[in-house]
mmCIF file of C-alpha atoms in Angstrom:
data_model
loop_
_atom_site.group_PDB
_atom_site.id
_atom_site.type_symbol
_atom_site.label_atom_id
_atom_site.label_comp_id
_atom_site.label_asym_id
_atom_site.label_seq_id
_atom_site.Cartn_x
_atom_site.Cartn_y
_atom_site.Cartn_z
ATOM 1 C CA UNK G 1 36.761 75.645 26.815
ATOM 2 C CA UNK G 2 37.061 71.868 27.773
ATOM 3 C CA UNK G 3 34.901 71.956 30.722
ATOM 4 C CA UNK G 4 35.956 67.746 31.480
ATOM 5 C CA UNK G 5 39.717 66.772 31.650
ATOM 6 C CA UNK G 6 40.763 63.559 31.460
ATOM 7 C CA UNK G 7 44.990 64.308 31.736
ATOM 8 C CA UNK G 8 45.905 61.074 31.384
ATOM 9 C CA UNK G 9 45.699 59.687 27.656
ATOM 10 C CA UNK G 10 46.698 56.217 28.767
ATOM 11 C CA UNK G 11 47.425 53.863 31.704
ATOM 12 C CA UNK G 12 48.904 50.355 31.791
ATOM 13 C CA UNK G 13 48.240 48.139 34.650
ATOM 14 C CA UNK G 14 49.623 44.643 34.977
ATOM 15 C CA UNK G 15 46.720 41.875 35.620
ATOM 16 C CA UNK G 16 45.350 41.458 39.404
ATOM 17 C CA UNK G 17 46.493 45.364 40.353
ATOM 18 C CA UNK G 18 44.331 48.113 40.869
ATOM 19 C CA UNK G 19 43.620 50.876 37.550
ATOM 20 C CA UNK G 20 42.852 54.307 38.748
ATOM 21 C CA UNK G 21 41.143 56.530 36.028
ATOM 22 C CA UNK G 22 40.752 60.459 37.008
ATOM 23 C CA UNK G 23 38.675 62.706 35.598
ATOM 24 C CA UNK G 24 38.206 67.112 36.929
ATOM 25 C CA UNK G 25 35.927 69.037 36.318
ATOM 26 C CA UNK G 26 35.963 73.020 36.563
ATOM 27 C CA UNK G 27 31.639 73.902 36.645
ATOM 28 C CA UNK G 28 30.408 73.527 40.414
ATOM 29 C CA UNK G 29 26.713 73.049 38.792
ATOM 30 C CA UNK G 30 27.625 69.442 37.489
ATOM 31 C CA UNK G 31 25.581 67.085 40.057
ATOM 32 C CA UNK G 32 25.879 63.560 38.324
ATOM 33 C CA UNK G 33 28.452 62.120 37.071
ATOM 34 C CA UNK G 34 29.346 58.847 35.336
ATOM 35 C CA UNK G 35 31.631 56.589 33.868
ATOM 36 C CA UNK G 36 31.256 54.866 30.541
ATOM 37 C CA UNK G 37 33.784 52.071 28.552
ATOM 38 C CA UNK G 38 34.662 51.660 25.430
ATOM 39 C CA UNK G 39 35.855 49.176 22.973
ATOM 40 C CA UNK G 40 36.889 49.831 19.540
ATOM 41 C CA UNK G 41 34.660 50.112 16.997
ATOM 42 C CA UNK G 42 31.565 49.773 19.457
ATOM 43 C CA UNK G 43 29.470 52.728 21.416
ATOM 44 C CA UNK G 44 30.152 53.152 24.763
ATOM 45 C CA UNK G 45 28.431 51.208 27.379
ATOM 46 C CA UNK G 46 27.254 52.965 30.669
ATOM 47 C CA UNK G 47 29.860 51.268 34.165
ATOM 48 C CA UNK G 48 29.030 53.206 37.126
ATOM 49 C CA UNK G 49 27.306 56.158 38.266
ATOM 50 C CA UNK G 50 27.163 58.618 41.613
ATOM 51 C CA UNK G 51 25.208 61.248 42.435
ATOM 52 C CA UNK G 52 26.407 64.539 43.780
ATOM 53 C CA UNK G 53 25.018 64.066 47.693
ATOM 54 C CA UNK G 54 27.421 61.061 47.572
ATOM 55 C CA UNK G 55 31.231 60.487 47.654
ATOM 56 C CA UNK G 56 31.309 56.782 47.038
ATOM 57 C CA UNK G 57 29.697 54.183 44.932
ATOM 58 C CA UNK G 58 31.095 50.707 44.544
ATOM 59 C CA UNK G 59 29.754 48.006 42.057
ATOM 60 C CA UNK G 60 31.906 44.646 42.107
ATOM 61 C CA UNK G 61 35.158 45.686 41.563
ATOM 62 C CA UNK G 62 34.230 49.199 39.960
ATOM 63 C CA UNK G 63 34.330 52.055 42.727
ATOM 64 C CA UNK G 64 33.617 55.908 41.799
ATOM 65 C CA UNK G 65 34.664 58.109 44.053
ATOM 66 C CA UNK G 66 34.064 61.934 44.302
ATOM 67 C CA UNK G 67 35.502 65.326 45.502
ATOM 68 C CA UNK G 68 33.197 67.692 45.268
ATOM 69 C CA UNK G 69 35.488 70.772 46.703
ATOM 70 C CA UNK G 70 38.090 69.538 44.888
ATOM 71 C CA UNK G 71 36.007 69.102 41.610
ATOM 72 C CA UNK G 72 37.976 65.860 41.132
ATOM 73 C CA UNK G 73 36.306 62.069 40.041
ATOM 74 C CA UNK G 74 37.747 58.944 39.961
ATOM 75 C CA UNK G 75 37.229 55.036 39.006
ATOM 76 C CA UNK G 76 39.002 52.273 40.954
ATOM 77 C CA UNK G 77 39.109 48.939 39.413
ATOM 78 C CA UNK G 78 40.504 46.146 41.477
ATOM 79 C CA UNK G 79 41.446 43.506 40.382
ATOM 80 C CA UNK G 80 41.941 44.918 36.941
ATOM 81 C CA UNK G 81 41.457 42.076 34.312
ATOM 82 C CA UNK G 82 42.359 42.151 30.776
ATOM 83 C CA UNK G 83 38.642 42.437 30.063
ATOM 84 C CA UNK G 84 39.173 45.864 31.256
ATOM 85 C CA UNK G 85 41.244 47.126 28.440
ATOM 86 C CA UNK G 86 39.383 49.621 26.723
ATOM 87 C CA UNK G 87 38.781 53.638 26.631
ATOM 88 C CA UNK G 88 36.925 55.215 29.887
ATOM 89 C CA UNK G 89 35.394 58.119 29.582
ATOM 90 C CA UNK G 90 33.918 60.449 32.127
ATOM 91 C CA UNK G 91 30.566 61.903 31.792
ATOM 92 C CA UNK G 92 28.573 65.060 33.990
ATOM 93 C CA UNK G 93 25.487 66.514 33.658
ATOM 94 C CA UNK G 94 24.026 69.201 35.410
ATOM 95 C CA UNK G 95 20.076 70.050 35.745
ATOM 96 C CA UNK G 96 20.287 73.031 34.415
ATOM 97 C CA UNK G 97 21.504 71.806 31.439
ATOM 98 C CA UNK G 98 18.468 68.784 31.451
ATOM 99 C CA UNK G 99 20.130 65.571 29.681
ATOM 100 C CA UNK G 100 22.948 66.855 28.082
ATOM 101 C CA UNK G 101 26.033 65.089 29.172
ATOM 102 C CA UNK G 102 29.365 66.676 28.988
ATOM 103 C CA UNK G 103 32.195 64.218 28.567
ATOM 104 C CA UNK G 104 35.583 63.940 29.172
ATOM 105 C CA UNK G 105 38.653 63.202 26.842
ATOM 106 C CA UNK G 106 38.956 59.515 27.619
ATOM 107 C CA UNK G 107 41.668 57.248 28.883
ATOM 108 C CA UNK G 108 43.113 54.256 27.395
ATOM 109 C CA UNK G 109 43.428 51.454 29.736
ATOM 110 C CA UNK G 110 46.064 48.277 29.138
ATOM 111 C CA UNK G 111 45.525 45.612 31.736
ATOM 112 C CA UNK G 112 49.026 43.418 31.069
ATOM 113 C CA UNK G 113 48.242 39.949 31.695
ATOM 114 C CA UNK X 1 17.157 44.394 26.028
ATOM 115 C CA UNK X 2 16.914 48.327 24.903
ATOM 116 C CA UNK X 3 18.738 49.352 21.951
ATOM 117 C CA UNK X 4 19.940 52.519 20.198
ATOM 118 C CA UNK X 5 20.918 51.246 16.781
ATOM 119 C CA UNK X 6 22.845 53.186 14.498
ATOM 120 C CA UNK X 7 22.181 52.362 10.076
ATOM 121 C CA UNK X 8 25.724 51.476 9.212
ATOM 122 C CA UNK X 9 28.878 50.449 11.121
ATOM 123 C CA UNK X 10 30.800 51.708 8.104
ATOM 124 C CA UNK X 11 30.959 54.273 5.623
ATOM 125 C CA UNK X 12 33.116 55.444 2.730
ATOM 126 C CA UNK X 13 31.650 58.419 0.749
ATOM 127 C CA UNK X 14 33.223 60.922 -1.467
ATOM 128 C CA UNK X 15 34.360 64.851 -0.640
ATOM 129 C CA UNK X 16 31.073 67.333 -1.579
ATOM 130 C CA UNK X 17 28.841 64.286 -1.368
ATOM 131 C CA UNK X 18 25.547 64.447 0.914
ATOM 132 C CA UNK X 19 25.875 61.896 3.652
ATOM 133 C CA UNK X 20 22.687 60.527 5.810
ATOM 134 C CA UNK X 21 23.358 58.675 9.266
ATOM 135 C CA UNK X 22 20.094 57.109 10.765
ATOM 136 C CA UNK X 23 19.967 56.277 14.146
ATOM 137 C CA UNK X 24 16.757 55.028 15.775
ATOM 138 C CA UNK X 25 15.893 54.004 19.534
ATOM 139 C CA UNK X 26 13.383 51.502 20.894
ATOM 140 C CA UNK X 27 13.386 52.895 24.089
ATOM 141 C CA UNK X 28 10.188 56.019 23.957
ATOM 142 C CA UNK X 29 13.311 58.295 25.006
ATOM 143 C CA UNK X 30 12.675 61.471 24.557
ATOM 144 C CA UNK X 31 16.216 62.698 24.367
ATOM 145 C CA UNK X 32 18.502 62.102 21.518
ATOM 146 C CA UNK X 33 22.120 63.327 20.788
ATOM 147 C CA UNK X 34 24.543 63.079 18.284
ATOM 148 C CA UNK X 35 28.656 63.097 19.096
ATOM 149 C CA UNK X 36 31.577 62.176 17.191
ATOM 150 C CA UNK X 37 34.625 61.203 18.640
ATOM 151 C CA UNK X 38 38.258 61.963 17.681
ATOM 152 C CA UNK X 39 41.391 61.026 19.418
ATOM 153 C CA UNK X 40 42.661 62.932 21.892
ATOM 154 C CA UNK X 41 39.363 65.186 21.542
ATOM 155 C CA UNK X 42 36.896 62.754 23.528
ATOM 156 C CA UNK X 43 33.152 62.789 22.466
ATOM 157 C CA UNK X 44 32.111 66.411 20.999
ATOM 158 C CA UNK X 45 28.344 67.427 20.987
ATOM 159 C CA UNK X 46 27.352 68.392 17.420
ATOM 160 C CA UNK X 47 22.994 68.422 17.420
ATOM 161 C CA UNK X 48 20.300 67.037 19.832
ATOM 162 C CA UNK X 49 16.806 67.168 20.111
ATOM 163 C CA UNK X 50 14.913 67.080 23.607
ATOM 164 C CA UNK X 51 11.332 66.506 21.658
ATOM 165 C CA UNK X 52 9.931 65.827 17.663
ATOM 166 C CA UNK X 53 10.986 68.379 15.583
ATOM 167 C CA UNK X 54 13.442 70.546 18.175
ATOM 168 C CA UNK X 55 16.798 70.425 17.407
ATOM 169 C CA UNK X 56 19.932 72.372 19.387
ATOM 170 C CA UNK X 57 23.271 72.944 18.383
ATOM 171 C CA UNK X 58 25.829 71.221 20.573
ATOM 172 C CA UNK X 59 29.505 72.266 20.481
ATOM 173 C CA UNK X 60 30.478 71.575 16.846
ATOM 174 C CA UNK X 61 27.754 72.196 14.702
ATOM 175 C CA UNK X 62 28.850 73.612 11.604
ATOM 176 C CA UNK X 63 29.141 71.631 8.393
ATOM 177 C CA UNK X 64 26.373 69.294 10.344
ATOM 178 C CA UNK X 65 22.341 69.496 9.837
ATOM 179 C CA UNK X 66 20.062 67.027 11.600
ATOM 180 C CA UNK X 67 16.246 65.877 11.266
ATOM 181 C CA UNK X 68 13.938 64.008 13.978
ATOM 182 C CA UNK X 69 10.097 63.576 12.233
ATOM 183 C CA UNK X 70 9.647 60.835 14.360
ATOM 184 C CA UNK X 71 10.459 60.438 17.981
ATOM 185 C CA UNK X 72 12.232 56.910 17.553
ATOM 186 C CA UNK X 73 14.598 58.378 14.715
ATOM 187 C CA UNK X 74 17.681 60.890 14.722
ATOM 188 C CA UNK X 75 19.321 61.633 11.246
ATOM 189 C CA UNK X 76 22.847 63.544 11.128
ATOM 190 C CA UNK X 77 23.127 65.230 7.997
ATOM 191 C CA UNK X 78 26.172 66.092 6.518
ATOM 192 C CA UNK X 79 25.656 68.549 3.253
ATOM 193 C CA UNK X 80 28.700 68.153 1.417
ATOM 194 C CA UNK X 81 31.463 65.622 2.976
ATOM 195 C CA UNK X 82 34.664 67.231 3.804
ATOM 196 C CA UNK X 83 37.841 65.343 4.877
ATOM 197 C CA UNK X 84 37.894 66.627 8.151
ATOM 198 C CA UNK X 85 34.697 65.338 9.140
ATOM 199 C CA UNK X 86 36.043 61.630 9.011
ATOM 200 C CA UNK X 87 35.668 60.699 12.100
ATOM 201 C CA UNK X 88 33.223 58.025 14.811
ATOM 202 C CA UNK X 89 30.038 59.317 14.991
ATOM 203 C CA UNK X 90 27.688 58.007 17.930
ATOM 204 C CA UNK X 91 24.473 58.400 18.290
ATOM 205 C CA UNK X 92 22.758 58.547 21.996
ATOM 206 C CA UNK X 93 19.843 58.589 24.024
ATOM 207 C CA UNK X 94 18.268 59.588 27.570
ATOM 208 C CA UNK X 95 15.082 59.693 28.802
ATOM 209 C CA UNK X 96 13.646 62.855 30.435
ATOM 210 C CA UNK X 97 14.330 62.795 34.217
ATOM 211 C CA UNK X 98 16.664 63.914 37.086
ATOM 212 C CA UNK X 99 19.837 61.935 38.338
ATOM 213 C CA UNK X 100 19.803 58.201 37.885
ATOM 214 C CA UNK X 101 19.206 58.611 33.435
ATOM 215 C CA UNK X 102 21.837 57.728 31.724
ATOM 216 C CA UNK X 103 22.605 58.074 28.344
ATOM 217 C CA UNK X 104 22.227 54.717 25.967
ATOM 218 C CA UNK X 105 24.369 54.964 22.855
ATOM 219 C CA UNK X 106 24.555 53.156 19.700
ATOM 220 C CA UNK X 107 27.189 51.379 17.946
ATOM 221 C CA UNK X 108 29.106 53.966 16.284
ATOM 222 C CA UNK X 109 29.653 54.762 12.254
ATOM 223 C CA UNK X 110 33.032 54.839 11.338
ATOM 224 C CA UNK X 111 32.962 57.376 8.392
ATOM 225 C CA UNK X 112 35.491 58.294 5.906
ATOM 226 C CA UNK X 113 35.717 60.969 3.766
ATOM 227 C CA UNK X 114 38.038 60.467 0.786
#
């Protein structure tokens, strides 16, 4: 039972607009939660992060936001670049659970230049 | 600059062969984790180890075996290669610790099974 959804495989964006990746979530337990990027043929590499007594977190043009009642995450990027293009995955963790991170499906991001 | 480096970016081994991925961190985590990822699938949790010698089963374990002597070093084992388990296979790692840890992962290991 997936307990992450990412229900978008893919989004294209043209250059300069903003990219909105979401990510739901269906355990109440899961208190952080975190976005990671990925490029082909590399790991992924840790973007942003918010903790569960927040609803925002902005870094640069990367924004998490989160709905806790609505068990709902998402990641704004604005102005997307065509840097951006890559995979995103979402990632949650609860404390029960110490450091194991539960991840989501992923989304494939086109910026269009 | 802390690294999680994985033994080989690429693999190509034979069905019923024994297949070794290393992965070792310079970090003093204590956490380690091994995923693979599929499309459409996202990253799947096959072992991890919270300490020397511990290991868990994650959500896809079978067909997998894993080995951590040392506390730097994660090995994935895979007994006898099957086609199906061609796939990207990251390795990760967290140190012990509430909110704020993330996970550091390595390169990946493209493997394929022919």
């Amino acid at each position: 039972d997936q307990q992450v959804k990412q229900n978008s495989p893919s989004l294209s964006v043209q250059e300069g607009r903003i990219s909105i990746l979401n990510c739901d979530y269906t355990n109440s337990m899961f208190d952080y939660f975190l976005w990671y990027k990925k490029y082909p043929a590399e790991g992924p590499t840790f973007l942003i992060s918010i903790s569960s007594i927040k609803d925002k977190n902005e870094d640069g043009r990367f924004t998490v936001f989160l709905n806790k009642s609505a068990k709902h995450l998402s990641l704004h990027i604005v102005p997307s670049q065509p840097g951006d293009s890559a995979v995103y995955f979402c990632a949650l963790r609860t404390s029960n659970t110490g450091n194991q991170f539960y991840f989501g499906t992923g989304t494939s991001l086109t910026v269009i230049p | 600059d802390v690294k999680v480096t994985q033994s080989s970016r690429y693999l190509v081994k034979r069905t019923g062969e024994k297949v070794f991925l290393e992965c070792v961190q310079d970090m003093d985590h204590e956490n380690m984790f091994w995923y693979r990822q599929d499309p459409g699938l996202g990253l799947r949790l096959i072992y991890f180890s919270y300490d020397v010698k511990m290991k868990e089963k994650g959500d896809i374990p079978e067909g997998y075996s894993v080995s951590r002597e040392k506390k730097e070093r994660f090995s994935l084992i895979l007994e006898s290669a099957s086609t199906n388990q061609t796939s990207m296979y990251l390795c990760a790692s967290t140190k012990n610790g509430g909110q704020g840890t993330e996970a550091f992962f390595g390169q990946g290991t493209r493997l394929t099974v022919v």
